[in-house]
Amino acid sequence: MSLPLPDLLDPWRAVDNRSVFAGRLPFSRLPRLRVLLLDTAGDATFRLAFFRDEEHRAVLRCGVTATLKLRCQRCLEALDYQVDTIGLLALVSGIDEGRRLPERYDPLIVGHEPIRPRDSIEDELLLALPHIPMHIPDACGTGTRMANLALTQAKGTGPFAVLAELKRRE
Ligand SMILES: [Zn+2]
């Protein structure tokens, strides 16, 4: 059974309780991600699970899926970027402990203060972003092509001619 995400939580208690939080988080509540998006409407779906692994290590598994609206750096049109990612974070009390982790884990440094679980979701999304967002070549520049076709239509060839033209180009 999963719970709604609190603003703050005690990660050690969440591990002891094997707590699972799931839901949706609007992009508008993720300030670091929001500034990178072409359109901030929409949300990310998340599932956070706290548990101990077979070596008794405290772990947060952070699964996030989202469709992010980015700008293609080739044609400058909008680009829907699918993110489906799972991060494995080991709770550690300092950077030294973090360095000793097995490779599959990223460190999540926590003290005695509560953590903001939303930050981990945002981190996963930021890590999943491409360095240079671009359409696949076949889809790139579609917007420009559509604009040219709209011009043709304006000259009196009609909407069906535009459709036929689109089909022909496929
Ligand atoms: Zn493009």
mmCIF file of C-alpha atoms and ligand atoms in Angstrom:
data_model
loop_
_atom_site.group_PDB
_atom_site.id
_atom_site.type_symbol
_atom_site.label_atom_id
_atom_site.label_comp_id
_atom_site.label_asym_id
_atom_site.label_seq_id
_atom_site.Cartn_x
_atom_site.Cartn_y
_atom_site.Cartn_z
ATOM 1 C CA MET A 1 0.000 0.000 0.000
ATOM 2 C CA SER A 2 1.436 3.374 -0.978
ATOM 3 C CA LEU A 3 1.019 6.735 0.733
ATOM 4 C CA PRO A 4 0.766 10.294 -0.607
ATOM 5 C CA LEU A 5 4.080 12.148 -0.601
ATOM 6 C CA PRO A 6 4.704 14.378 2.432
ATOM 7 C CA ASP A 7 6.745 17.580 2.087
ATOM 8 C CA LEU A 8 9.244 16.347 4.667
ATOM 9 C CA LEU A 9 9.929 12.923 6.080
ATOM 10 C CA ASP A 10 12.305 11.076 8.365
ATOM 11 C CA PRO A 11 14.136 8.748 5.945
ATOM 12 C CA TRP A 12 15.384 6.361 8.641
ATOM 13 C CA ARG A 13 11.892 5.826 9.969
ATOM 14 C CA ALA A 14 10.636 5.387 6.394
ATOM 15 C CA VAL A 15 13.268 2.643 5.927
ATOM 16 C CA ASP A 16 12.237 0.916 9.174
ATOM 17 C CA ASN A 17 8.589 1.073 8.070
ATOM 18 C CA ARG A 18 9.405 0.003 4.500
ATOM 19 C CA SER A 19 7.328 2.998 3.414
ATOM 20 C CA VAL A 20 6.200 3.363 -0.187
ATOM 21 C CA PHE A 21 4.977 6.671 -1.598
ATOM 22 C CA ALA A 22 3.399 6.947 -5.013
ATOM 23 C CA GLY A 23 1.537 9.574 -6.964
ATOM 24 C CA ARG A 24 1.928 12.428 -9.378
ATOM 25 C CA LEU A 25 3.904 15.601 -8.911
ATOM 26 C CA PRO A 26 3.223 18.698 -11.068
ATOM 27 C CA PHE A 27 6.280 20.102 -12.872
ATOM 28 C CA SER A 28 5.254 23.509 -11.506
ATOM 29 C CA ARG A 29 6.391 22.313 -8.045
ATOM 30 C CA LEU A 30 9.893 21.408 -9.261
ATOM 31 C CA PRO A 31 11.715 24.754 -9.548
ATOM 32 C CA ARG A 32 15.065 23.443 -10.858
ATOM 33 C CA LEU A 33 13.402 21.387 -13.591
ATOM 34 C CA ARG A 34 10.710 23.914 -14.418
ATOM 35 C CA VAL A 35 13.145 26.497 -15.802
ATOM 36 C CA LEU A 36 14.421 23.949 -18.346
ATOM 37 C CA LEU A 37 11.007 23.086 -19.783
ATOM 38 C CA LEU A 38 9.335 24.646 -22.790
ATOM 39 C CA ASP A 39 5.958 23.949 -21.176
ATOM 40 C CA THR A 40 5.518 23.427 -17.424
ATOM 41 C CA ALA A 41 2.024 21.928 -17.687
ATOM 42 C CA GLY A 42 1.847 18.255 -16.770
ATOM 43 C CA ASP A 43 3.318 16.108 -14.063
ATOM 44 C CA ALA A 44 5.691 13.294 -13.222
ATOM 45 C CA THR A 45 4.528 9.923 -11.937
ATOM 46 C CA PHE A 46 6.685 8.630 -9.106
ATOM 47 C CA ARG A 47 7.093 5.690 -6.794
ATOM 48 C CA LEU A 48 9.465 5.991 -3.849
ATOM 49 C CA ALA A 49 10.230 2.848 -1.859
ATOM 50 C CA PHE A 50 12.345 2.830 1.314
ATOM 51 C CA PHE A 51 13.807 -0.492 2.446
ATOM 52 C CA ARG A 52 16.963 -2.306 3.546
ATOM 53 C CA ASP A 53 18.900 -4.348 1.011
ATOM 54 C CA GLU A 54 20.365 -7.814 1.636
ATOM 55 C CA GLU A 55 23.408 -6.175 3.265
ATOM 56 C CA HIS A 56 21.163 -4.220 5.610
ATOM 57 C CA ARG A 57 21.917 -0.980 3.804
ATOM 58 C CA ALA A 58 19.187 1.702 3.954
ATOM 59 C CA VAL A 59 17.981 2.329 0.397
ATOM 60 C CA LEU A 60 15.548 4.585 -1.414
ATOM 61 C CA ARG A 61 14.420 3.307 -4.809
ATOM 62 C CA CYS A 62 13.150 6.301 -6.768
ATOM 63 C CA GLY A 63 11.167 5.475 -9.907
ATOM 64 C CA VAL A 64 9.982 8.359 -12.082
ATOM 65 C CA THR A 65 8.204 8.538 -15.431
ATOM 66 C CA ALA A 66 7.335 11.753 -17.237
ATOM 67 C CA THR A 67 6.991 13.366 -20.645
ATOM 68 C CA LEU A 68 9.033 16.550 -20.665
ATOM 69 C CA LYS A 69 8.496 19.305 -23.213
ATOM 70 C CA LEU A 70 11.937 20.440 -24.377
ATOM 71 C CA ARG A 71 13.185 22.498 -27.301
ATOM 72 C CA CYS A 72 14.933 20.653 -30.099
ATOM 73 C CA GLN A 73 18.329 22.296 -30.567
ATOM 74 C CA ARG A 74 18.353 21.506 -34.295
ATOM 75 C CA CYS A 75 14.998 22.855 -35.482
ATOM 76 C CA LEU A 76 14.027 24.791 -32.303
ATOM 77 C CA GLU A 77 10.575 23.183 -32.309
ATOM 78 C CA ALA A 78 9.003 21.494 -29.286
ATOM 79 C CA LEU A 79 10.128 17.996 -28.470
ATOM 80 C CA ASP A 80 8.389 15.468 -26.198
ATOM 81 C CA TYR A 81 11.074 13.686 -24.208
ATOM 82 C CA GLN A 82 10.070 10.478 -22.438
ATOM 83 C CA VAL A 83 11.705 9.745 -19.111
ATOM 84 C CA ASP A 84 11.342 6.368 -17.444
ATOM 85 C CA THR A 85 14.043 6.015 -14.841
ATOM 86 C CA ILE A 86 14.813 4.238 -11.587
ATOM 87 C CA GLY A 87 17.459 5.550 -9.224
ATOM 88 C CA LEU A 88 18.887 3.524 -6.359
ATOM 89 C CA LEU A 89 19.973 5.798 -3.538
ATOM 90 C CA ALA A 90 21.773 4.522 -0.464
ATOM 91 C CA LEU A 91 21.260 6.594 2.660
ATOM 92 C CA VAL A 92 24.663 7.585 4.038
ATOM 93 C CA SER A 93 25.738 9.997 6.757
ATOM 94 C CA GLY A 94 28.738 11.431 4.902
ATOM 95 C CA ILE A 95 30.699 11.550 1.667
ATOM 96 C CA ASP A 96 33.270 8.941 2.847
ATOM 97 C CA GLU A 97 30.547 6.414 3.420
ATOM 98 C CA GLY A 98 29.161 7.378 0.001
ATOM 99 C CA ARG A 99 32.489 6.535 -1.701
ATOM 100 C CA ARG A 100 32.421 2.988 -0.347
ATOM 101 C CA LEU A 101 29.048 2.169 -1.895
ATOM 102 C CA PRO A 102 28.688 -0.548 -4.550
ATOM 103 C CA GLU A 103 28.464 0.906 -8.039
ATOM 104 C CA ARG A 104 24.728 0.422 -8.416
ATOM 105 C CA TYR A 105 24.053 2.989 -5.690
ATOM 106 C CA ASP A 106 24.198 6.752 -5.641
ATOM 107 C CA PRO A 107 24.707 8.296 -2.204
ATOM 108 C CA LEU A 108 21.936 10.244 -0.539
ATOM 109 C CA ILE A 109 23.603 12.088 2.314
ATOM 110 C CA VAL A 110 21.226 12.464 5.236
ATOM 111 C CA GLY A 111 21.742 13.590 8.807
ATOM 112 C CA HIS A 112 19.217 13.700 11.584
ATOM 113 C CA GLU A 113 17.144 16.292 9.799
ATOM 114 C CA PRO A 114 14.117 15.264 7.762
ATOM 115 C CA ILE A 115 14.564 15.157 3.977
ATOM 116 C CA ARG A 116 12.369 16.556 1.223
ATOM 117 C CA PRO A 117 11.533 13.529 -0.914
ATOM 118 C CA ARG A 118 10.408 15.780 -3.766
ATOM 119 C CA ASP A 119 14.066 16.761 -4.232
ATOM 120 C CA SER A 120 15.025 13.159 -5.033
ATOM 121 C CA ILE A 121 12.308 12.956 -7.693
ATOM 122 C CA GLU A 122 13.527 16.211 -9.216
ATOM 123 C CA ASP A 123 17.142 14.965 -9.142
ATOM 124 C CA GLU A 124 16.165 11.839 -11.092
ATOM 125 C CA LEU A 125 14.434 13.931 -13.756
ATOM 126 C CA LEU A 126 17.385 16.317 -14.048
ATOM 127 C CA LEU A 127 19.812 13.404 -14.400
ATOM 128 C CA ALA A 128 17.659 11.908 -17.161
ATOM 129 C CA LEU A 129 17.690 15.080 -19.292
ATOM 130 C CA PRO A 130 19.704 14.894 -22.516
ATOM 131 C CA HIS A 131 22.670 17.270 -22.794
ATOM 132 C CA ILE A 132 21.415 18.491 -26.160
ATOM 133 C CA PRO A 133 17.728 17.727 -26.809
ATOM 134 C CA MET A 134 17.132 16.803 -30.446
ATOM 135 C CA HIS A 135 14.423 15.084 -32.489
ATOM 136 C CA ILE A 136 15.344 11.895 -34.261
ATOM 137 C CA PRO A 137 16.390 12.996 -37.791
ATOM 138 C CA ASP A 138 13.161 11.811 -39.475
ATOM 139 C CA ALA A 139 10.985 13.838 -37.120
ATOM 140 C CA CYS A 140 13.156 16.929 -37.021
ATOM 141 C CA GLY A 141 11.874 20.078 -38.672
ATOM 142 C CA THR A 142 8.311 18.743 -38.963
ATOM 143 C CA GLY A 143 7.004 22.063 -37.704
ATOM 144 C CA THR A 144 8.690 23.972 -40.530
ATOM 145 C CA ARG A 145 7.381 21.497 -43.088
ATOM 146 C CA MET A 146 3.839 21.927 -41.712
ATOM 147 C CA ALA A 147 4.194 25.716 -41.971
ATOM 148 C CA ASN A 148 5.179 25.410 -45.653
ATOM 149 C CA LEU A 149 2.209 23.173 -46.324
ATOM 150 C CA ALA A 150 -0.110 25.633 -44.595
ATOM 151 C CA LEU A 151 1.157 28.271 -47.031
ATOM 152 C CA THR A 152 0.325 26.011 -49.963
ATOM 153 C CA GLN A 153 -3.129 25.556 -48.514
ATOM 154 C CA ALA A 154 -3.596 29.312 -48.203
ATOM 155 C CA LYS A 155 -2.962 29.601 -51.943
ATOM 156 C CA GLY A 156 -6.145 27.612 -52.571
ATOM 157 C CA THR A 157 -5.140 23.967 -52.870
ATOM 158 C CA GLY A 158 -7.473 22.981 -49.990
ATOM 159 C CA PRO A 159 -7.030 20.843 -46.884
ATOM 160 C CA PHE A 160 -7.135 17.495 -48.671
ATOM 161 C CA ALA A 161 -4.281 18.444 -50.902
ATOM 162 C CA VAL A 162 -2.271 19.132 -47.762
ATOM 163 C CA LEU A 163 -3.106 15.704 -46.386
ATOM 164 C CA ALA A 164 -2.198 14.093 -49.679
ATOM 165 C CA GLU A 165 1.065 16.005 -49.659
ATOM 166 C CA LEU A 166 1.801 14.783 -46.118
ATOM 167 C CA LYS A 167 1.080 11.188 -47.088
ATOM 168 C CA ARG A 168 3.248 11.446 -50.173
ATOM 169 C CA ARG A 169 6.200 12.653 -48.090
ATOM 170 C CA GLU A 170 6.007 9.833 -45.581
HETATM 171 ZN ZN ZN B 1 14.040 19.050 -34.352
#
